[in-house]
Amino acid sequence: MSASVLQNQSEKKVQVSLSGDSVVPKPGTSFVNTPYIQDLMNRAFAYLEVGYPVHFAGPAGTGKTTIAFHVAAQFDQPVSLIHGDDEFGSSDLIGRDSGYRKSTVVDNYIHSVTKTRESMNTVWVDNRLTTACQNGYTLIYDEFTRSKPEANNPFLSVLEEKILNLPKLRRGGDGYLTVHPDFKAIFTSNPEEYAGVHKTQDALLDRLITINLSHFDRETEIQVAMAKSELARVEVELVVDIVRELRTVGVNNNSPTIRASIAMAKILANLGREASIDDPIFLSVCRDVLNINTTKVTRDGKPLMTNVMEDVIKKVIGKHRPIVVASKN
């Protein structure tokens, strides 16, 4: 697929439909496409197309999973989705013995003689890594570092030798499965300092091409918030700039992400409100969405960051609407 074709397809929003044990992402009509997003898409597509797995790494709110689905949609094949879990073992990726099947055969061919034969066999169920490798699906392993490192060991041979090692309990096949040539893998992960995240093995990381993501650029955040909320651009710009400015002053332990911009824009659109320093509803929305009052920085038992937030709002609104702010002062 050429870069121009990829660009045309990536200008659509991904819709996901269910198909058995896989999902089928389909291009929609309103995917927000900016040069920042397009660059990520083109790089990831180029790596996957020649057989390399891609790893989107970055903090929460940087669009890792969304971009993973958009990239996967370009290949027009089913997607197996796995979410990292601390309780995972290798069997949760490959498959497991899920019980037994008992069969009884009664032979009464001769009227006076009854012969009964019973047999019991284990029932093996393939899990999503095996299914994806066998059928040539795209595998999205979301937040894979939330699984213990040893649980992800099967990927070492899958990504390098293109072979999946299977237990002997699996019936109807050999102990090894040759990976389908159409199989592709996309991983996402949060930074190691996040709660519940494990340090993964270097051998696995060495097999991945890692694309580090940070917060979207300003125009991308504006376009995304507008698409999600249908709020007027002039108001979305104010909301986005407030959130971006708050990231620089450490208002809370986790810097506000694009999710905060989307939430504030949606609420303002629903209430029919504007971003105004004089509107107590707007200030309450800021405090609630940005979780200002949970900060531990206090003076005389009162949080200081509420004042910091209001100063940031005044600063941002002053840039957008200097006459209004000047008249209030």
Coordinates of C-alpha atoms in Angstrom, one line a residue:
M1 CA 0.0 0.0 0.0
S2 CA 1.5 3.3 -1.0
A3 CA 1.8 6.3 1.3
S4 CA -0.9 8.2 -0.6
V5 CA -3.3 5.3 -0.2
L6 CA -2.5 5.1 3.5
Q7 CA -3.1 8.8 3.9
N8 CA -6.5 8.6 2.2
Q9 CA -7.5 5.7 4.4
S10 CA -6.2 7.1 7.6
E11 CA -8.4 10.2 7.2
K12 CA -11.3 8.0 8.3
K13 CA -12.4 7.1 11.8
V14 CA -12.0 3.4 12.8
Q15 CA -15.2 1.5 13.7
V16 CA -14.8 -1.9 15.4
S17 CA -17.2 -4.8 14.8
L18 CA -17.1 -8.2 16.5
S19 CA -16.2 -11.4 14.7
G20 CA -16.0 -14.4 16.9
D21 CA -12.8 -14.2 19.0
S22 CA -11.5 -11.3 17.0
V23 CA -12.5 -7.7 16.1
V24 CA -12.6 -6.2 12.7
P25 CA -11.6 -2.5 12.6
K26 CA -13.1 -0.7 9.6
P27 CA -12.3 2.9 8.4
G28 CA -15.1 5.3 9.2
T29 CA -15.6 8.9 8.1
S30 CA -14.4 11.3 10.9
F31 CA -10.9 10.2 12.0
V32 CA -8.9 13.3 13.0
N33 CA -5.8 13.4 10.8
T34 CA -3.0 15.9 11.3
P35 CA 0.7 15.9 10.3
Y36 CA 1.6 14.6 13.7
I37 CA -0.8 11.6 13.5
Q38 CA 0.0 11.0 9.8
D39 CA 3.7 10.7 10.6
L40 CA 3.1 8.1 13.3
M41 CA 0.8 6.2 11.0
N42 CA 3.2 6.2 8.1
R43 CA 6.2 5.0 10.3
A44 CA 4.2 2.2 12.0
F45 CA 2.7 1.0 8.7
A46 CA 6.2 0.9 7.0
Y47 CA 7.6 -1.2 9.8
L48 CA 4.7 -3.6 10.0
E49 CA 4.5 -4.1 6.2
V50 CA 8.0 -5.6 6.1
G51 CA 7.4 -7.9 9.1
Y52 CA 8.6 -6.0 12.2
P53 CA 6.4 -5.6 15.3
V54 CA 5.7 -2.1 16.4
H55 CA 5.7 -0.9 20.0
F56 CA 3.9 2.4 20.9
A57 CA 5.4 3.6 24.2
G58 CA 4.3 6.6 26.2
P59 CA 2.3 8.0 29.1
A60 CA -1.5 7.7 29.5
G61 CA -3.5 9.9 27.2
T62 CA -1.1 10.0 24.2
G63 CA -3.4 7.9 21.9
K64 CA -1.4 4.7 21.9
T65 CA -4.3 2.3 21.6
T66 CA -6.3 4.5 19.3
I67 CA -3.4 4.8 16.9
A68 CA -2.7 1.0 17.1
F69 CA -6.3 0.3 15.9
H70 CA -6.0 2.9 13.1
V71 CA -2.8 1.3 11.9
A72 CA -4.3 -2.2 12.2
A73 CA -7.3 -1.1 10.1
Q74 CA -5.1 -0.3 7.1
F75 CA -4.3 -4.0 6.7
D76 CA -8.0 -5.0 6.3
Q77 CA -7.7 -8.2 8.3
P78 CA -9.1 -9.4 11.7
V79 CA -7.5 -8.2 14.9
S80 CA -6.9 -10.2 18.0
L81 CA -6.9 -7.9 21.1
I82 CA -5.1 -8.8 24.3
H83 CA -5.0 -6.6 27.4
G84 CA -2.0 -7.0 29.7
D85 CA -2.8 -8.5 33.1
D86 CA -0.7 -9.2 36.1
E87 CA -2.4 -12.6 36.5
F88 CA -1.4 -13.7 33.0
G89 CA 0.6 -16.8 32.4
S90 CA 1.9 -18.1 29.0
S91 CA -1.3 -20.3 28.7
D92 CA -3.4 -17.1 28.7
L93 CA -1.7 -16.3 25.4
I94 CA -1.3 -19.7 23.8
G95 CA -4.1 -21.8 25.1
R96 CA -4.9 -24.3 27.8
D97 CA -6.6 -27.6 28.7
S98 CA -10.0 -26.4 29.7
G99 CA -11.6 -29.6 30.8
Y100 CA -12.5 -33.1 29.6
R101 CA -14.8 -34.6 27.0
K102 CA -16.3 -38.0 27.9
S103 CA -17.8 -40.2 25.2
T104 CA -19.7 -43.5 25.5
V105 CA -20.4 -46.0 22.7
V106 CA -22.9 -48.7 23.3
D107 CA -22.7 -51.6 20.9
N108 CA -25.9 -53.7 20.9
Y109 CA -25.5 -55.3 17.5
I110 CA -26.2 -58.7 18.9
H111 CA -29.5 -58.5 20.8
S112 CA -28.3 -60.6 23.7
V113 CA -24.9 -58.9 24.0
T114 CA -24.3 -55.3 25.0
K115 CA -20.8 -53.8 24.7
T116 CA -20.0 -50.4 26.1
R117 CA -16.8 -48.4 25.5
E118 CA -16.0 -45.2 27.3
S119 CA -13.2 -42.7 26.5
M120 CA -12.2 -39.4 28.1
N121 CA -10.1 -36.8 26.3
T122 CA -8.8 -33.4 27.4
V123 CA -10.4 -30.4 25.7
W124 CA -7.8 -27.9 24.5
V125 CA -8.8 -24.3 23.7
D126 CA -6.4 -22.0 21.7
N127 CA -6.0 -18.5 23.0
R128 CA -5.5 -15.4 21.0
L129 CA -1.8 -15.5 20.3
T130 CA -2.2 -19.0 18.8
T131 CA -5.3 -18.0 16.8
A132 CA -3.5 -14.9 15.4
C133 CA -0.4 -16.8 14.5
Q134 CA -2.3 -19.6 12.8
N135 CA -4.8 -17.4 10.9
G136 CA -2.6 -14.4 10.0
Y137 CA -4.4 -11.9 12.1
T138 CA -3.0 -8.6 13.5
L139 CA -2.4 -8.9 17.2
I140 CA -2.8 -5.8 19.4
Y141 CA -1.3 -6.4 22.8
D142 CA -2.5 -3.4 24.8
E143 CA -0.4 -2.4 27.9
F144 CA 1.7 -5.6 27.6
T145 CA 4.0 -4.6 30.4
R146 CA 1.2 -5.1 32.9
S147 CA 1.7 -8.8 32.3
K148 CA 4.7 -10.4 34.1
P149 CA 7.8 -10.7 31.9
E150 CA 7.8 -14.5 31.9
A151 CA 4.2 -14.6 30.6
N152 CA 5.4 -13.0 27.4
N153 CA 8.2 -15.5 26.7
P154 CA 6.2 -17.1 23.8
F155 CA 6.7 -13.9 21.8
L156 CA 10.5 -14.4 21.7
S157 CA 10.3 -17.2 19.1
V158 CA 7.2 -15.9 17.4
L159 CA 8.8 -12.6 16.6
E160 CA 12.3 -13.9 15.8
E161 CA 12.1 -17.5 14.4
K162 CA 8.4 -17.1 13.4
I163 CA 7.6 -20.3 15.3
L164 CA 5.2 -20.7 18.2
N165 CA 6.0 -23.5 20.7
L166 CA 2.9 -25.3 21.7
P167 CA 2.3 -27.8 24.6
K168 CA 1.9 -31.5 23.9
L169 CA -1.6 -31.3 25.2
R170 CA -2.8 -29.5 22.1
R171 CA -4.5 -32.1 19.9
G172 CA -4.7 -32.0 16.1
G173 CA -1.3 -30.5 15.5
D174 CA 2.4 -30.7 16.1
G175 CA 4.3 -29.2 19.0
Y176 CA 5.3 -26.2 16.9
L177 CA 3.2 -23.8 14.8
T178 CA 4.7 -21.9 11.9
V179 CA 3.5 -18.3 12.1
H180 CA 1.3 -17.2 9.2
P181 CA 3.1 -14.8 6.9
D182 CA 0.3 -12.2 7.4
F183 CA 0.7 -12.2 11.2
K184 CA 1.5 -8.7 12.5
A185 CA 1.9 -7.5 16.1
I186 CA 1.4 -4.1 17.7
F187 CA 2.3 -3.5 21.3
T188 CA 1.5 -0.6 23.6
S189 CA 2.9 0.2 27.0
N190 CA 3.0 2.9 29.8
P191 CA 6.2 4.1 31.5
E192 CA 7.7 1.8 34.1
E193 CA 7.0 4.2 36.9
Y194 CA 3.2 3.7 36.5
A195 CA 1.5 1.5 39.1
G196 CA 1.1 -2.1 38.0
V197 CA 3.7 -1.9 35.2
H198 CA 6.5 -4.5 35.1
K199 CA 9.9 -4.1 33.6
T200 CA 9.9 -6.3 30.5
Q201 CA 12.7 -8.5 29.3
D202 CA 15.4 -6.9 27.1
A203 CA 15.2 -9.7 24.7
L204 CA 11.6 -8.9 23.8
L205 CA 12.2 -5.2 23.6
D206 CA 15.1 -5.9 21.2
R207 CA 12.6 -7.6 18.8
L208 CA 10.3 -4.6 18.7
I209 CA 10.6 -1.3 16.9
T210 CA 9.6 1.3 19.6
I211 CA 7.9 4.5 18.7
N212 CA 7.9 6.9 21.7
L213 CA 4.7 9.0 22.0
S214 CA 4.3 12.2 24.0
H215 CA 1.3 14.5 24.3
F216 CA -0.2 15.5 21.0
D217 CA 0.8 18.8 19.4
R218 CA -1.6 21.7 20.0
E219 CA -3.4 21.5 16.6
T220 CA -4.0 17.7 17.0
E221 CA -5.4 18.3 20.5
I222 CA -7.7 21.0 19.2
Q223 CA -8.9 18.8 16.3
V224 CA -9.6 15.8 18.6
A225 CA -11.4 17.8 21.2
M226 CA -13.6 19.5 18.5
A227 CA -14.4 16.1 16.9
K228 CA -15.3 14.6 20.3
S229 CA -17.4 17.5 21.6
E230 CA -18.6 19.6 18.7
L231 CA -17.7 22.7 20.8
A232 CA -16.8 25.8 18.8
R233 CA -13.2 26.0 17.9
V234 CA -12.7 29.3 19.7
E235 CA -13.8 27.7 23.0
V236 CA -11.8 24.5 22.3
E237 CA -8.7 26.5 21.8
L238 CA -9.1 28.0 25.3
V239 CA -9.7 24.6 26.9
V240 CA -6.8 23.0 25.2
D241 CA -4.4 25.9 26.0
I242 CA -5.5 25.8 29.7
V243 CA -4.7 22.0 29.9
R244 CA -1.4 22.4 28.0
E245 CA -0.4 25.3 30.3
L246 CA -1.2 23.3 33.4
R247 CA 1.1 20.5 32.3
T248 CA 4.0 22.9 32.7
V249 CA 3.2 23.9 36.3
G250 CA 2.7 20.5 37.9
V251 CA -0.9 21.0 39.0
N252 CA -1.3 17.4 39.9
N253 CA 0.8 14.3 40.0
N254 CA -0.3 13.1 36.6
S255 CA -0.2 15.9 34.0
P256 CA -3.6 16.6 32.4
T257 CA -3.9 14.7 29.1
I258 CA -6.1 15.0 26.0
R259 CA -8.8 13.2 28.0
A260 CA -9.1 16.3 30.2
S261 CA -9.5 18.6 27.2
I262 CA -12.2 16.2 25.7
A263 CA -14.1 16.0 28.9
M264 CA -14.1 19.7 29.5
A265 CA -15.1 20.5 25.9
K266 CA -18.0 17.9 26.1
I267 CA -19.3 19.3 29.3
L268 CA -19.2 22.9 28.2
A269 CA -20.9 22.0 24.9
N270 CA -23.7 20.1 26.7
L271 CA -24.2 23.0 29.2
G272 CA -24.0 25.7 26.6
R273 CA -21.2 27.4 28.5
E274 CA -18.1 29.3 27.5
A275 CA -14.6 29.2 29.0
S276 CA -14.9 32.3 31.2
I277 CA -13.0 33.3 34.4
D278 CA -16.2 34.8 35.7
D279 CA -18.3 31.7 35.2
P280 CA -18.4 29.6 38.5
I281 CA -19.7 26.6 36.6
F282 CA -16.7 26.7 34.3
L283 CA -14.3 27.0 37.2
S284 CA -16.0 24.0 38.9
V285 CA -15.7 22.0 35.8
C286 CA -12.0 22.8 35.7
R287 CA -11.5 21.8 39.3
D288 CA -13.5 18.5 38.9
V289 CA -12.0 17.4 35.6
L290 CA -8.5 18.4 36.5
N291 CA -8.8 17.1 40.1
I292 CA -7.2 20.2 41.5
N293 CA -8.3 19.9 45.1
T294 CA -6.6 16.5 45.5
T295 CA -3.2 18.0 45.4
K296 CA -1.1 17.8 48.6
V297 CA 0.4 21.3 48.2
T298 CA -1.5 23.3 50.9
R299 CA -1.1 26.4 53.1
D300 CA -3.1 26.5 56.4
G301 CA -4.9 23.4 55.3
K302 CA -6.1 24.9 52.0
P303 CA -5.0 23.8 48.6
L304 CA -2.7 26.3 46.8
M305 CA -3.1 24.8 43.4
T306 CA -6.7 26.1 43.0
N307 CA -5.2 29.6 42.9
V308 CA -2.5 28.4 40.5
M309 CA -5.2 27.0 38.2
E310 CA -7.2 30.3 38.2
D311 CA -4.0 32.2 37.4
V312 CA -3.4 29.9 34.5
I313 CA -7.0 30.4 33.3
K314 CA -6.5 34.2 33.5
K315 CA -3.3 33.9 31.6
V316 CA -4.7 31.8 28.8
I317 CA -7.9 33.9 28.5
G318 CA -5.8 37.0 28.6
K319 CA -4.0 35.8 25.5
H320 CA -7.2 34.9 23.6
R321 CA -9.4 37.8 24.9
P322 CA -7.1 40.5 26.3
I323 CA -9.8 43.2 26.2
V324 CA -12.2 41.2 28.3
V325 CA -9.5 40.3 30.9
A326 CA -8.2 43.9 31.0
S327 CA -11.7 45.3 31.7
K328 CA -12.1 42.9 34.7
N329 CA -8.9 44.1 36.2

